[in-house]
Amino acid sequence: AIVLSSGAVLHVDFRQRRRRQEQIHRFLLPSLREQESYSSLRVNPYKRVEFALTSTRHVSLYDQRYTRRPLLRWQHYCEDEYMPLMAFHRYRVTTAQLSSEACMILLDAPSKGILAFRY
């Protein structure tokens, strides 16, 4: 399971009954700016190695195998708000020339409504 605190993201292995230090892995994430903290985390149900993380300034998409840099990062411009991560949404884009699959991260921003970040 992936567990979130205000300053860290941990991967905890619950398969064994006894807790050992090697069962807890701290993801190496870029350092947060002053006055910035994490607010929510959601694993992509369509691609289990990806997870999205919201902070007081950004929405970031990470790959669990390499977390030193986000795959993508967007500024959400809602610094004063708690940003609950709502969902991942997968959809198909079809044109006359091609058909491809895309994904969106959806957030519920109290002052701005639903925010969508497409990738």
Coordinates of C-alpha atoms in Angstrom, one line a residue:
A1 CA 0.0 0.0 0.0
I2 CA 1.1 3.6 -0.6
V3 CA 0.6 5.8 2.5
L4 CA 0.7 9.6 2.5
S5 CA 1.7 12.0 5.3
S6 CA 2.0 15.8 5.0
G7 CA 5.8 15.5 4.1
A8 CA 6.4 12.0 2.9
V9 CA 5.1 9.2 0.7
L10 CA 5.7 5.6 2.0
H11 CA 5.3 2.2 0.4
V12 CA 4.4 -0.3 3.1
D13 CA 4.4 -4.1 2.5
F14 CA 1.5 -5.6 4.6
R15 CA 2.0 -9.1 3.4
Q16 CA 3.9 -10.1 6.6
R17 CA 2.4 -9.9 10.0
R18 CA 5.4 -8.5 11.8
R19 CA 6.6 -5.0 11.0
R20 CA 10.2 -4.7 10.0
Q21 CA 12.0 -1.6 8.8
E22 CA 12.7 -3.2 5.4
Q23 CA 8.9 -3.5 4.8
I24 CA 8.6 0.3 4.7
H25 CA 10.2 2.1 1.7
R26 CA 10.2 5.9 1.6
F27 CA 9.8 7.3 -1.9
L28 CA 12.4 9.8 -2.9
L29 CA 10.4 12.7 -4.1
P30 CA 11.5 16.2 -5.0
S31 CA 11.7 18.4 -2.0
L32 CA 8.7 20.6 -1.1
R33 CA 9.0 24.4 -1.1
E34 CA 8.5 26.2 2.2
Q35 CA 4.9 26.4 3.3
E36 CA 4.0 23.5 0.9
S37 CA 2.6 20.1 2.0
Y38 CA 1.0 17.1 0.4
S39 CA -2.8 16.9 0.6
S40 CA -3.8 13.7 -1.3
L41 CA -2.6 10.7 -3.2
R42 CA -4.4 8.3 -5.6
V43 CA -3.0 5.2 -7.4
N44 CA -4.0 5.0 -11.1
P45 CA -6.4 2.0 -11.3
Y46 CA -5.6 1.5 -15.0
K47 CA -1.8 1.6 -14.6
R48 CA -0.9 0.5 -11.1
V49 CA 2.7 1.8 -11.3
E50 CA 1.5 5.4 -11.6
F51 CA 0.2 7.5 -8.8
A52 CA -0.9 11.2 -8.6
L53 CA 0.0 13.4 -5.7
T54 CA -1.5 16.8 -4.9
S55 CA 0.3 19.4 -2.8
T56 CA -0.8 22.9 -1.9
R57 CA 0.6 24.1 -5.2
H58 CA 0.9 21.2 -7.7
V59 CA -0.7 18.1 -9.1
S60 CA 2.1 15.6 -10.0
L61 CA 2.1 12.3 -11.7
Y62 CA 4.7 9.7 -10.7
D63 CA 5.9 6.3 -11.6
Q64 CA 6.5 4.1 -8.5
R65 CA 9.7 2.7 -10.0
Y66 CA 11.4 6.1 -10.3
T67 CA 10.0 8.9 -8.1
R68 CA 12.9 11.4 -8.0
R69 CA 11.2 13.4 -10.7
P70 CA 7.5 13.5 -11.6
L71 CA 6.4 12.2 -15.1
L72 CA 4.2 15.3 -15.3
R73 CA 3.4 18.2 -13.1
W74 CA 0.7 20.9 -13.3
Q75 CA 0.2 24.0 -11.1
H76 CA -3.4 24.1 -9.9
Y77 CA -3.5 27.7 -8.7
C78 CA -5.5 26.9 -5.6
E79 CA -2.8 27.4 -2.9
D80 CA -5.2 28.1 -0.1
E81 CA -7.4 25.1 -0.6
Y82 CA -7.2 21.5 0.4
M83 CA -7.1 19.6 -2.9
P84 CA -8.8 16.2 -2.6
L85 CA -7.8 13.9 -5.5
M86 CA -11.0 12.6 -6.9
A87 CA -10.3 10.1 -9.7
F88 CA -8.5 8.9 -12.7
H89 CA -10.6 8.7 -15.9
R90 CA -9.6 6.8 -19.0
Y91 CA -11.1 7.5 -22.4
R92 CA -10.5 7.0 -26.1
V93 CA -9.7 9.8 -28.5
T94 CA -10.7 8.9 -32.1
T95 CA -10.1 11.0 -35.2
A96 CA -10.2 10.2 -38.9
Q97 CA -6.4 9.4 -38.8
L98 CA -5.9 7.6 -35.5
S99 CA -7.4 6.3 -32.3
S100 CA -5.6 6.4 -29.0
E101 CA -6.2 6.1 -25.3
A102 CA -5.8 9.1 -22.9
C103 CA -6.2 9.6 -19.2
M104 CA -7.3 12.5 -17.0
I105 CA -6.8 13.3 -13.3
L106 CA -9.9 14.9 -11.8
L107 CA -9.8 17.2 -8.8
D108 CA -12.6 18.8 -6.8
A109 CA -11.5 22.4 -6.1
P110 CA -14.1 24.0 -3.8
S111 CA -13.7 27.5 -5.3
K112 CA -13.2 26.4 -8.9
G113 CA -15.3 23.3 -9.4
I114 CA -13.9 20.2 -11.1
L115 CA -10.4 20.6 -12.5
A116 CA -9.2 18.1 -15.2
F117 CA -5.5 17.5 -16.0
R118 CA -5.2 15.4 -19.2
Y119 CA -2.2 13.3 -20.2

